[in-house]
Amino acid sequence: MSTQTSKAIRIDQPGGPEQLKLVDVQVGEPGAGEIRIRHKAVGLNYIDVYQRTGMYPFAMPLQLGMEASGVIEAVGGGVTHLQVGDRAAYASTPPGSYCELRVMPAKCVCKLPDAISFDTGAAMMLKGLTAQYLLRRTQPQGGLQAGDQVLFHAAAGGVGLIACQWAKAMGLQLIGTAGSDEKCALAKSHGAAFAINYAKEDFVARVKEITGGKGVKVVYDSVGKDTFLKSLDCLRPFGLLANFGNASGKVEPLDIGLLAAKGSLYVSRPTLFTHIATRETTQQMADELFAMVSSGKVNIRIDQRFALADVAEAHRSLEARKTTGCTILTL
Ligand SMILES: NC(=O)c1ccc[n+]([C@@H]2O[C@H](COP(=O)([O-])OP(=O)(O)OC[C@H]3O[C@@H](n4cnc5c(N)ncnc54)[C@H](OP(=O)(O)O)[C@@H]3O)[C@@H](O)[C@H]2O)c1
């Protein structure tokens, strides 16, 4: 069996950005249900930080990365939706997208429409499919209708700016939070109806004011520790708190009696990887994302580009809250 050499980013133990090492790895032929893809660009995501620090534990050594775009170079047995030469993009387990070339499961790899560039494809799959499943598949009792108000934390980030635009296209009033006035302006220019600078304003009080005291139907909260309990206070009775991340740290164990006291609330802790568990749901969700991007309703904003070898710098910027929109690693 022939092998090829690829540059890749690997950690040998959990820790800080200094653990990210550029190494050479050997890449072989795809087995059944797998493809080999030559990357054109790689997406950076906050989940990469959780995996690097060990917050989400993995066996070591670990090649990081969950998102990329590229060209299909070889197809294993039983794979019918992809052919050699296809342009493709993915958000997928297992980690390993921080590289030039890899063999991986074909299930979550989707053909990329010609109108969508490789850079956009690499930036949008994990974040765009997340915005899709949150707004379209993580809804309160009775669903979401045009005019409904939702709260979305970290609205100027990668997932956040996509969600602002998608919510607007659904006719929702998205109230975004962000950590600076500049980020708030960015969220508003991408469709947020209101933006709250939660570094200096009390977001619970502002949400009450904006909603005339009623609260919102859903809070989409990826900040976690710092916002979780206050997010519950932003909900109207029967409202839903979808906690989908922990950028500020893990949420403390919850006394579920609080949900009764605050108005028969619902809490969900969703992850993209349950939603993209099958080829069929992955493709359905990706088709919806492709349609939103191709129609111009959602613009994928890439505000930072780093060379693969400079990935440590990319992680430092993301963790220091210095990034907005999406970040890609270039090859
Ligand atoms: N469960 C899922 O399926 C799923 C899928 C994708 C992403 N996510 C989660 O969604 C969130 C957004 O992901 P992303 O890749 O697009 O990242 P991102 O939003 O571009 O970056 C994270 C943002 O979180 C905010 N933040 C608040 N407190 C923070 C803290 N203590 N440290 C660092 N950042 C803090 C910062 O924005 P401000 O400065 O404006 O506060 C920061 O820019 C992440 O938490 C990620 O884990 C979850």
mmCIF file of C-alpha atoms and ligand atoms in Angstrom:
data_model
loop_
_atom_site.group_PDB
_atom_site.id
_atom_site.type_symbol
_atom_site.label_atom_id
_atom_site.label_comp_id
_atom_site.label_asym_id
_atom_site.label_seq_id
_atom_site.Cartn_x
_atom_site.Cartn_y
_atom_site.Cartn_z
ATOM 1 C CA MET A 1 0.000 0.000 0.000
ATOM 2 C CA SER A 2 1.423 3.414 -0.958
ATOM 3 C CA THR A 3 1.623 6.241 1.557
ATOM 4 C CA GLN A 4 2.140 9.987 1.189
ATOM 5 C CA THR A 5 3.597 12.485 3.637
ATOM 6 C CA SER A 6 1.437 15.323 4.967
ATOM 7 C CA LYS A 7 2.152 18.228 7.288
ATOM 8 C CA ALA A 8 -0.170 18.056 10.316
ATOM 9 C CA ILE A 9 -0.659 19.700 13.715
ATOM 10 C CA ARG A 10 -0.498 17.336 16.656
ATOM 11 C CA ILE A 11 -0.489 17.542 20.457
ATOM 12 C CA ASP A 12 1.286 14.898 22.536
ATOM 13 C CA GLN A 13 -0.422 15.992 25.758
ATOM 14 C CA PRO A 14 -3.215 18.406 26.727
ATOM 15 C CA GLY A 15 -2.180 21.965 27.542
ATOM 16 C CA GLY A 16 -1.705 25.465 26.175
ATOM 17 C CA PRO A 17 -1.166 26.577 22.566
ATOM 18 C CA GLU A 18 2.551 25.713 22.933
ATOM 19 C CA GLN A 19 1.524 22.036 22.715
ATOM 20 C CA LEU A 20 0.550 22.467 19.032
ATOM 21 C CA LYS A 21 3.388 20.893 17.006
ATOM 22 C CA LEU A 22 3.867 20.832 13.243
ATOM 23 C CA VAL A 23 4.789 17.255 12.289
ATOM 24 C CA ASP A 24 4.975 14.982 9.238
ATOM 25 C CA VAL A 25 2.443 12.141 9.147
ATOM 26 C CA GLN A 26 1.982 9.250 6.742
ATOM 27 C CA VAL A 27 -1.355 9.012 4.931
ATOM 28 C CA GLY A 28 -2.443 5.752 3.282
ATOM 29 C CA GLU A 29 -5.372 4.531 1.218
ATOM 30 C CA PRO A 30 -9.022 4.902 2.340
ATOM 31 C CA GLY A 31 -10.780 1.786 3.633
ATOM 32 C CA ALA A 32 -14.474 0.943 3.338
ATOM 33 C CA GLY A 33 -16.662 3.982 4.041
ATOM 34 C CA GLU A 34 -13.672 6.347 3.903
ATOM 35 C CA ILE A 35 -12.206 8.945 1.540
ATOM 36 C CA ARG A 36 -8.829 10.637 1.180
ATOM 37 C CA ILE A 37 -9.106 14.411 0.877
ATOM 38 C CA ARG A 38 -6.408 16.949 -0.038
ATOM 39 C CA HIS A 39 -7.290 20.070 1.923
ATOM 40 C CA LYS A 40 -7.443 23.566 0.449
ATOM 41 C CA ALA A 41 -8.279 25.295 3.746
ATOM 42 C CA VAL A 42 -9.009 24.323 7.357
ATOM 43 C CA GLY A 43 -11.581 25.836 9.741
ATOM 44 C CA LEU A 44 -10.747 26.917 13.308
ATOM 45 C CA ASN A 45 -13.354 26.272 16.007
ATOM 46 C CA TYR A 46 -13.662 26.798 19.721
ATOM 47 C CA ILE A 47 -14.104 23.039 20.183
ATOM 48 C CA ASP A 48 -10.453 22.707 19.077
ATOM 49 C CA VAL A 49 -9.501 24.651 22.214
ATOM 50 C CA TYR A 50 -11.554 22.331 24.471
ATOM 51 C CA GLN A 51 -9.831 19.335 22.873
ATOM 52 C CA ARG A 52 -6.373 20.917 23.158
ATOM 53 C CA THR A 53 -6.782 21.783 26.860
ATOM 54 C CA GLY A 54 -8.253 18.390 27.763
ATOM 55 C CA MET A 55 -11.663 19.825 28.756
ATOM 56 C CA TYR A 56 -12.983 17.332 26.198
ATOM 57 C CA PRO A 57 -10.642 14.360 26.816
ATOM 58 C CA PHE A 58 -9.087 12.359 23.956
ATOM 59 C CA ALA A 59 -6.397 9.704 23.729
ATOM 60 C CA MET A 60 -2.947 11.187 22.983
ATOM 61 C CA PRO A 61 -1.242 11.943 20.674
ATOM 62 C CA LEU A 62 -4.072 13.832 18.969
ATOM 63 C CA GLN A 63 -4.217 15.485 15.546
ATOM 64 C CA LEU A 64 -6.660 18.365 16.078
ATOM 65 C CA GLY A 65 -9.320 19.948 13.867
ATOM 66 C CA MET A 66 -12.947 19.231 12.973
ATOM 67 C CA GLU A 67 -13.574 21.221 9.775
ATOM 68 C CA ALA A 68 -12.011 21.685 6.325
ATOM 69 C CA SER A 69 -12.534 21.846 2.558
ATOM 70 C CA GLY A 70 -10.599 20.234 -0.266
ATOM 71 C CA VAL A 71 -10.569 17.884 -3.220
ATOM 72 C CA ILE A 72 -11.394 14.161 -3.002
ATOM 73 C CA GLU A 73 -8.299 12.201 -3.977
ATOM 74 C CA ALA A 74 -9.400 8.593 -3.350
ATOM 75 C CA VAL A 75 -12.654 6.853 -2.447
ATOM 76 C CA GLY A 76 -13.019 3.635 -0.410
ATOM 77 C CA GLY A 77 -15.528 0.843 -0.873
ATOM 78 C CA GLY A 78 -19.225 1.568 -0.366
ATOM 79 C CA VAL A 79 -18.906 5.356 -0.753
ATOM 80 C CA THR A 80 -21.403 6.461 -3.407
ATOM 81 C CA HIS A 81 -21.958 10.176 -2.764
ATOM 82 C CA LEU A 82 -18.391 11.289 -3.594
ATOM 83 C CA GLN A 83 -16.039 10.762 -6.524
ATOM 84 C CA VAL A 84 -12.356 11.427 -7.141
ATOM 85 C CA GLY A 85 -11.971 15.083 -8.155
ATOM 86 C CA ASP A 86 -15.049 16.359 -6.302
ATOM 87 C CA ARG A 87 -14.782 19.620 -4.390
ATOM 88 C CA ALA A 88 -15.919 18.875 -0.844
ATOM 89 C CA ALA A 89 -16.188 20.267 2.696
ATOM 90 C CA TYR A 90 -17.024 18.854 6.096
ATOM 91 C CA ALA A 91 -17.563 19.155 9.822
ATOM 92 C CA SER A 92 -16.779 15.738 11.225
ATOM 93 C CA THR A 93 -15.404 13.508 13.925
ATOM 94 C CA PRO A 94 -12.826 12.184 14.564
ATOM 95 C CA PRO A 95 -10.542 15.216 14.995
ATOM 96 C CA GLY A 96 -7.695 15.519 12.486
ATOM 97 C CA SER A 97 -8.468 18.294 9.982
ATOM 98 C CA TYR A 98 -5.360 20.365 10.859
ATOM 99 C CA CYS A 99 -3.347 18.884 7.964
ATOM 100 C CA GLU A 100 -2.781 18.935 4.214
ATOM 101 C CA LEU A 101 -4.057 15.436 3.504
ATOM 102 C CA ARG A 102 -6.051 12.859 5.466
ATOM 103 C CA VAL A 103 -8.085 9.676 5.293
ATOM 104 C CA MET A 104 -11.416 9.971 7.109
ATOM 105 C CA PRO A 105 -14.993 8.666 7.279
ATOM 106 C CA ALA A 106 -16.984 9.802 4.212
ATOM 107 C CA LYS A 107 -20.322 10.095 6.026
ATOM 108 C CA CYS A 108 -20.128 13.808 6.925
ATOM 109 C CA VAL A 109 -18.143 14.918 3.858
ATOM 110 C CA CYS A 110 -20.422 16.832 1.463
ATOM 111 C CA LYS A 111 -19.901 17.924 -2.146
ATOM 112 C CA LEU A 112 -19.299 21.670 -2.142
ATOM 113 C CA PRO A 113 -21.435 23.660 -4.632
ATOM 114 C CA ASP A 114 -19.321 25.360 -7.347
ATOM 115 C CA ALA A 115 -20.548 28.790 -6.207
ATOM 116 C CA ILE A 116 -18.974 28.341 -2.753
ATOM 117 C CA SER A 117 -15.203 28.843 -2.486
ATOM 118 C CA PHE A 118 -12.866 26.478 -0.628
ATOM 119 C CA ASP A 119 -12.130 29.161 1.979
ATOM 120 C CA THR A 120 -15.835 29.710 2.638
ATOM 121 C CA GLY A 121 -16.441 25.951 2.717
ATOM 122 C CA ALA A 122 -13.718 25.457 5.323
ATOM 123 C CA ALA A 123 -15.011 28.331 7.445
ATOM 124 C CA MET A 124 -18.697 27.510 7.399
ATOM 125 C CA MET A 125 -19.365 23.794 7.784
ATOM 126 C CA LEU A 126 -19.093 23.327 11.547
ATOM 127 C CA LYS A 127 -20.303 26.817 12.434
ATOM 128 C CA GLY A 128 -23.038 26.972 9.780
ATOM 129 C CA LEU A 129 -24.434 23.505 10.537
ATOM 130 C CA THR A 130 -24.471 24.531 14.203
ATOM 131 C CA ALA A 131 -26.448 27.702 13.436
ATOM 132 C CA GLN A 132 -28.783 25.519 11.350
ATOM 133 C CA TYR A 133 -29.520 22.936 14.035
ATOM 134 C CA LEU A 134 -29.851 25.587 16.760
ATOM 135 C CA LEU A 135 -32.274 27.903 14.996
ATOM 136 C CA ARG A 136 -34.162 25.277 12.974
ATOM 137 C CA ARG A 137 -34.041 22.172 15.176
ATOM 138 C CA THR A 138 -33.590 23.440 18.767
ATOM 139 C CA GLN A 139 -36.826 25.301 19.360
ATOM 140 C CA PRO A 140 -39.165 25.870 22.310
ATOM 141 C CA GLN A 141 -42.554 24.208 22.735
ATOM 142 C CA GLY A 142 -44.760 25.490 19.897
ATOM 143 C CA GLY A 143 -41.748 26.333 17.706
ATOM 144 C CA LEU A 144 -40.419 29.705 16.621
ATOM 145 C CA GLN A 145 -42.462 32.091 14.478
ATOM 146 C CA ALA A 146 -41.567 35.313 12.654
ATOM 147 C CA GLY A 147 -41.429 38.143 15.174
ATOM 148 C CA ASP A 148 -40.326 35.928 18.074
ATOM 149 C CA GLN A 149 -37.438 37.168 20.210
ATOM 150 C CA VAL A 150 -34.408 35.012 21.006
ATOM 151 C CA LEU A 151 -31.184 35.784 22.856
ATOM 152 C CA PHE A 152 -27.884 34.662 21.310
ATOM 153 C CA HIS A 153 -24.648 35.043 23.286
ATOM 154 C CA ALA A 154 -21.263 35.735 21.622
ATOM 155 C CA ALA A 155 -23.165 37.054 18.605
ATOM 156 C CA ALA A 156 -20.089 38.496 16.854
ATOM 157 C CA GLY A 157 -18.194 35.179 16.819
ATOM 158 C CA GLY A 158 -18.031 32.489 14.142
ATOM 159 C CA VAL A 159 -21.324 30.764 14.933
ATOM 160 C CA GLY A 160 -22.767 34.071 16.169
ATOM 161 C CA LEU A 161 -22.547 36.130 12.963
ATOM 162 C CA ILE A 162 -24.030 33.260 10.940
ATOM 163 C CA ALA A 163 -26.873 32.952 13.471
ATOM 164 C CA CYS A 164 -27.588 36.716 13.345
ATOM 165 C CA GLN A 165 -28.135 36.536 9.585
ATOM 166 C CA TRP A 166 -30.041 33.242 9.635
ATOM 167 C CA ALA A 167 -32.377 34.445 12.401
ATOM 168 C CA LYS A 168 -33.128 37.592 10.422
ATOM 169 C CA ALA A 169 -33.939 35.498 7.349
ATOM 170 C CA MET A 170 -36.412 33.526 9.528
ATOM 171 C CA GLY A 171 -38.037 36.797 10.616
ATOM 172 C CA LEU A 172 -36.835 36.401 14.208
ATOM 173 C CA GLN A 173 -35.713 39.264 16.407
ATOM 174 C CA LEU A 174 -32.300 38.158 17.587
ATOM 175 C CA ILE A 175 -30.904 39.955 20.626
ATOM 176 C CA GLY A 176 -27.143 39.426 20.514
ATOM 177 C CA THR A 177 -24.600 39.838 23.272
ATOM 178 C CA ALA A 178 -20.910 40.573 22.683
ATOM 179 C CA GLY A 179 -17.881 41.728 24.638
ATOM 180 C CA SER A 180 -17.270 45.166 23.084
ATOM 181 C CA ASP A 181 -19.129 48.006 21.385
ATOM 182 C CA GLU A 182 -17.348 47.187 18.095
ATOM 183 C CA LYS A 183 -18.514 43.580 18.275
ATOM 184 C CA CYS A 184 -22.063 44.750 19.068
ATOM 185 C CA ALA A 185 -22.020 46.972 15.974
ATOM 186 C CA LEU A 186 -20.852 44.000 13.904
ATOM 187 C CA ALA A 187 -23.685 41.792 15.201
ATOM 188 C CA LYS A 188 -26.226 44.496 14.356
ATOM 189 C CA SER A 189 -24.819 44.994 10.862
ATOM 190 C CA HIS A 190 -25.313 41.233 10.351
ATOM 191 C CA GLY A 191 -28.984 41.230 11.291
ATOM 192 C CA ALA A 192 -29.214 41.274 15.092
ATOM 193 C CA ALA A 193 -32.234 43.392 16.027
ATOM 194 C CA PHE A 194 -30.544 44.466 19.279
ATOM 195 C CA ALA A 195 -27.037 44.052 20.681
ATOM 196 C CA ILE A 196 -25.947 44.188 24.312
ATOM 197 C CA ASN A 197 -22.354 44.731 25.399
ATOM 198 C CA TYR A 198 -22.335 42.246 28.281
ATOM 199 C CA ALA A 199 -18.865 43.394 29.373
ATOM 200 C CA LYS A 200 -20.421 46.597 30.696
ATOM 201 C CA GLU A 201 -24.215 46.177 30.657
ATOM 202 C CA ASP A 202 -26.464 43.900 32.770
ATOM 203 C CA PHE A 203 -27.822 41.712 29.980
ATOM 204 C CA VAL A 204 -30.739 40.377 32.073
ATOM 205 C CA ALA A 205 -32.029 43.895 32.732
ATOM 206 C CA ARG A 206 -31.554 44.886 29.063
ATOM 207 C CA VAL A 207 -33.395 41.781 27.814
ATOM 208 C CA LYS A 208 -36.290 42.556 30.182
ATOM 209 C CA GLU A 209 -36.360 46.118 28.868
ATOM 210 C CA ILE A 210 -36.251 45.082 25.191
ATOM 211 C CA THR A 211 -38.977 42.442 25.628
ATOM 212 C CA GLY A 212 -41.279 44.657 27.717
ATOM 213 C CA GLY A 213 -40.653 42.522 30.813
ATOM 214 C CA LYS A 214 -41.710 39.246 29.144
ATOM 215 C CA GLY A 215 -38.362 37.617 28.403
ATOM 216 C CA VAL A 216 -37.354 35.656 25.302
ATOM 217 C CA LYS A 217 -38.552 32.244 24.082
ATOM 218 C CA VAL A 218 -35.035 30.805 23.689
ATOM 219 C CA VAL A 219 -31.541 31.621 24.885
ATOM 220 C CA TYR A 220 -28.713 30.127 22.802
ATOM 221 C CA ASP A 221 -25.789 30.134 25.238
ATOM 222 C CA SER A 222 -22.271 29.017 24.281
ATOM 223 C CA VAL A 223 -20.488 31.096 26.930
ATOM 224 C CA GLY A 224 -21.460 28.680 29.722
ATOM 225 C CA LYS A 225 -20.180 29.277 33.247
ATOM 226 C CA ASP A 226 -20.364 33.102 33.247
ATOM 227 C CA THR A 227 -23.836 33.377 31.675
ATOM 228 C CA PHE A 228 -25.816 30.185 32.375
ATOM 229 C CA LEU A 229 -27.829 31.209 35.468
ATOM 230 C CA LYS A 230 -28.438 34.734 34.202
ATOM 231 C CA SER A 231 -29.602 33.247 30.893
ATOM 232 C CA LEU A 232 -32.373 31.402 32.788
ATOM 233 C CA ASP A 233 -33.557 34.804 34.049
ATOM 234 C CA CYS A 234 -33.956 36.051 30.463
ATOM 235 C CA LEU A 235 -36.582 33.420 29.607
ATOM 236 C CA ARG A 236 -40.358 33.715 29.603
ATOM 237 C CA PRO A 237 -42.379 30.845 31.154
ATOM 238 C CA PHE A 238 -41.870 27.544 29.284
ATOM 239 C CA GLY A 239 -38.790 29.059 27.622
ATOM 240 C CA LEU A 240 -35.805 27.010 26.446
ATOM 241 C CA LEU A 241 -32.168 27.458 27.387
ATOM 242 C CA ALA A 242 -29.933 25.714 24.862
ATOM 243 C CA ASN A 243 -26.432 25.619 26.321
ATOM 244 C CA PHE A 244 -24.152 24.598 23.460
ATOM 245 C CA GLY A 245 -20.694 25.631 24.636
ATOM 246 C CA ASN A 246 -18.378 26.564 27.500
ATOM 247 C CA ALA A 247 -16.106 29.376 26.286
ATOM 248 C CA SER A 248 -15.931 30.802 29.841
ATOM 249 C CA GLY A 249 -15.774 27.384 31.554
ATOM 250 C CA LYS A 250 -18.069 24.463 32.329
ATOM 251 C CA VAL A 251 -21.535 25.125 33.694
ATOM 252 C CA GLU A 252 -21.916 24.158 37.377
ATOM 253 C CA PRO A 253 -24.261 21.247 38.178
ATOM 254 C CA LEU A 254 -27.874 22.491 38.045
ATOM 255 C CA ASP A 255 -30.491 22.261 40.806
ATOM 256 C CA ILE A 256 -33.458 21.407 38.555
ATOM 257 C CA GLY A 257 -35.850 22.900 41.093
ATOM 258 C CA LEU A 258 -34.679 26.260 39.691
ATOM 259 C CA LEU A 259 -36.442 25.435 36.421
ATOM 260 C CA ALA A 260 -39.789 25.223 38.250
ATOM 261 C CA ALA A 261 -39.151 28.367 40.275
ATOM 262 C CA LYS A 262 -38.260 30.384 37.171
ATOM 263 C CA GLY A 263 -41.325 29.355 35.141
ATOM 264 C CA SER A 264 -41.406 25.683 34.034
ATOM 265 C CA LEU A 265 -38.298 26.175 31.922
ATOM 266 C CA TYR A 266 -36.546 23.690 29.602
ATOM 267 C CA VAL A 267 -32.796 23.174 29.387
ATOM 268 C CA SER A 268 -31.009 21.344 26.577
ATOM 269 C CA ARG A 269 -27.308 20.639 26.088
ATOM 270 C CA PRO A 270 -27.102 19.882 22.349
ATOM 271 C CA THR A 271 -24.098 19.011 20.210
ATOM 272 C CA LEU A 272 -23.782 19.111 16.433
ATOM 273 C CA PHE A 273 -22.510 15.548 16.383
ATOM 274 C CA THR A 274 -25.884 14.096 17.420
ATOM 275 C CA HIS A 275 -27.536 16.038 14.609
ATOM 276 C CA ILE A 276 -25.065 14.885 11.944
ATOM 277 C CA ALA A 277 -25.072 11.248 13.098
ATOM 278 C CA THR A 278 -26.302 9.986 9.703
ATOM 279 C CA ARG A 279 -25.361 10.766 6.101
ATOM 280 C CA GLU A 280 -29.005 11.698 5.370
ATOM 281 C CA THR A 281 -29.372 14.314 8.136
ATOM 282 C CA THR A 282 -25.907 15.707 7.429
ATOM 283 C CA GLN A 283 -26.783 16.221 3.760
ATOM 284 C CA GLN A 284 -30.222 17.685 4.550
ATOM 285 C CA MET A 285 -28.698 20.205 6.950
ATOM 286 C CA ALA A 286 -25.803 20.984 4.579
ATOM 287 C CA ASP A 287 -28.217 21.554 1.670
ATOM 288 C CA GLU A 288 -30.080 24.102 3.771
ATOM 289 C CA LEU A 289 -26.792 25.801 4.686
ATOM 290 C CA PHE A 290 -25.614 25.802 1.055
ATOM 291 C CA ALA A 291 -28.934 27.388 -0.012
ATOM 292 C CA MET A 292 -28.639 30.129 2.630
ATOM 293 C CA VAL A 293 -25.065 30.924 1.576
ATOM 294 C CA SER A 294 -25.603 30.640 -2.198
ATOM 295 C CA SER A 295 -28.661 32.933 -2.020
ATOM 296 C CA GLY A 296 -26.652 35.559 -0.135
ATOM 297 C CA LYS A 297 -28.964 35.438 2.897
ATOM 298 C CA VAL A 298 -25.980 34.308 4.953
ATOM 299 C CA ASN A 299 -22.549 35.742 4.221
ATOM 300 C CA ILE A 300 -19.637 33.790 5.702
ATOM 301 C CA ARG A 301 -17.297 36.386 7.059
ATOM 302 C CA ILE A 302 -13.641 35.305 7.367
ATOM 303 C CA ASP A 303 -11.941 37.918 9.536
ATOM 304 C CA GLN A 304 -8.716 36.028 10.335
ATOM 305 C CA ARG A 305 -6.377 33.835 8.299
ATOM 306 C CA PHE A 306 -3.322 32.041 9.735
ATOM 307 C CA ALA A 307 -0.867 29.675 8.065
ATOM 308 C CA LEU A 308 -1.211 26.080 9.351
ATOM 309 C CA ALA A 309 2.214 26.400 11.000
ATOM 310 C CA ASP A 310 0.963 29.466 12.947
ATOM 311 C CA VAL A 311 -2.001 27.658 14.490
ATOM 312 C CA ALA A 312 -0.805 28.409 18.054
ATOM 313 C CA GLU A 313 -1.212 32.115 17.313
ATOM 314 C CA ALA A 314 -4.728 31.423 15.982
ATOM 315 C CA HIS A 315 -5.647 29.611 19.223
ATOM 316 C CA ARG A 316 -4.257 32.465 21.327
ATOM 317 C CA SER A 317 -6.352 35.023 19.425
ATOM 318 C CA LEU A 318 -9.527 32.937 19.718
ATOM 319 C CA GLU A 319 -9.101 32.378 23.458
ATOM 320 C CA ALA A 320 -8.239 36.044 24.062
ATOM 321 C CA ARG A 321 -11.574 37.034 22.419
ATOM 322 C CA LYS A 322 -9.646 38.940 19.740
ATOM 323 C CA THR A 323 -11.369 37.296 16.762
ATOM 324 C CA THR A 324 -14.695 38.087 15.099
ATOM 325 C CA GLY A 325 -16.562 35.965 12.544
ATOM 326 C CA CYS A 326 -14.727 32.911 11.181
ATOM 327 C CA THR A 327 -11.027 32.033 11.192
ATOM 328 C CA ILE A 328 -9.312 29.702 8.727
ATOM 329 C CA LEU A 329 -5.903 28.073 8.517
ATOM 330 C CA THR A 330 -4.351 28.401 5.079
ATOM 331 C CA LEU A 331 -2.233 25.752 3.330
HETATM 332 N N1 LIG B 1 -22.474 22.237 20.826
HETATM 333 C C1 LIG B 1 -22.221 22.414 19.547
HETATM 334 O O1 LIG B 1 -22.749 21.694 18.702
HETATM 335 C C2 LIG B 1 -21.306 23.499 19.115
HETATM 336 C C3 LIG B 1 -20.906 23.609 17.779
HETATM 337 C C4 LIG B 1 -20.122 24.705 17.393
HETATM 338 C C5 LIG B 1 -19.721 25.644 18.334
HETATM 339 N N2 LIG B 1 -20.086 25.472 19.629
HETATM 340 C C6 LIG B 1 -19.709 26.469 20.647
HETATM 341 O O2 LIG B 1 -20.168 27.732 20.196
HETATM 342 C C7 LIG B 1 -19.288 28.748 20.643
HETATM 343 C C8 LIG B 1 -18.854 29.575 19.468
HETATM 344 O O3 LIG B 1 -17.914 28.839 18.695
HETATM 345 P P1 LIG B 1 -16.989 29.585 17.647
HETATM 346 O O4 LIG B 1 -16.002 28.575 17.176
HETATM 347 O O5 LIG B 1 -17.837 30.319 16.681
HETATM 348 O O6 LIG B 1 -16.208 30.636 18.589
HETATM 349 P P2 LIG B 1 -16.358 32.227 18.654
HETATM 350 O O7 LIG B 1 -17.780 32.561 19.018
HETATM 351 O O8 LIG B 1 -15.826 32.833 17.427
HETATM 352 O O9 LIG B 1 -15.412 32.567 19.865
HETATM 353 C C9 LIG B 1 -15.829 32.426 21.186
HETATM 354 C C10 LIG B 1 -16.416 33.735 21.735
HETATM 355 O O10 LIG B 1 -16.968 33.464 23.028
HETATM 356 C C11 LIG B 1 -16.994 34.658 23.745
HETATM 357 N N3 LIG B 1 -16.532 34.448 25.125
HETATM 358 C C12 LIG B 1 -17.240 34.739 26.228
HETATM 359 N N4 LIG B 1 -16.531 34.469 27.327
HETATM 360 C C13 LIG B 1 -15.342 33.996 26.928
HETATM 361 C C14 LIG B 1 -14.168 33.574 27.624
HETATM 362 N N5 LIG B 1 -14.099 33.588 28.971
HETATM 363 N N6 LIG B 1 -13.117 33.157 26.895
HETATM 364 C C15 LIG B 1 -13.160 33.135 25.565
HETATM 365 N N7 LIG B 1 -14.252 33.530 24.847
HETATM 366 C C16 LIG B 1 -15.335 33.973 25.531
HETATM 367 C C17 LIG B 1 -16.077 35.676 23.023
HETATM 368 O O11 LIG B 1 -16.920 36.650 22.417
HETATM 369 P P3 LIG B 1 -17.235 38.032 23.228
HETATM 370 O O12 LIG B 1 -15.908 38.706 23.437
HETATM 371 O O13 LIG B 1 -18.136 38.756 22.347
HETATM 372 O O14 LIG B 1 -17.844 37.597 24.523
HETATM 373 C C18 LIG B 1 -15.408 34.827 21.971
HETATM 374 O O15 LIG B 1 -15.082 35.566 20.830
HETATM 375 C C19 LIG B 1 -18.151 28.034 21.397
HETATM 376 O O16 LIG B 1 -18.433 28.017 22.775
HETATM 377 C C20 LIG B 1 -18.234 26.629 20.838
HETATM 378 O O17 LIG B 1 -17.727 25.674 21.678
HETATM 379 C C21 LIG B 1 -20.852 24.423 20.033
#
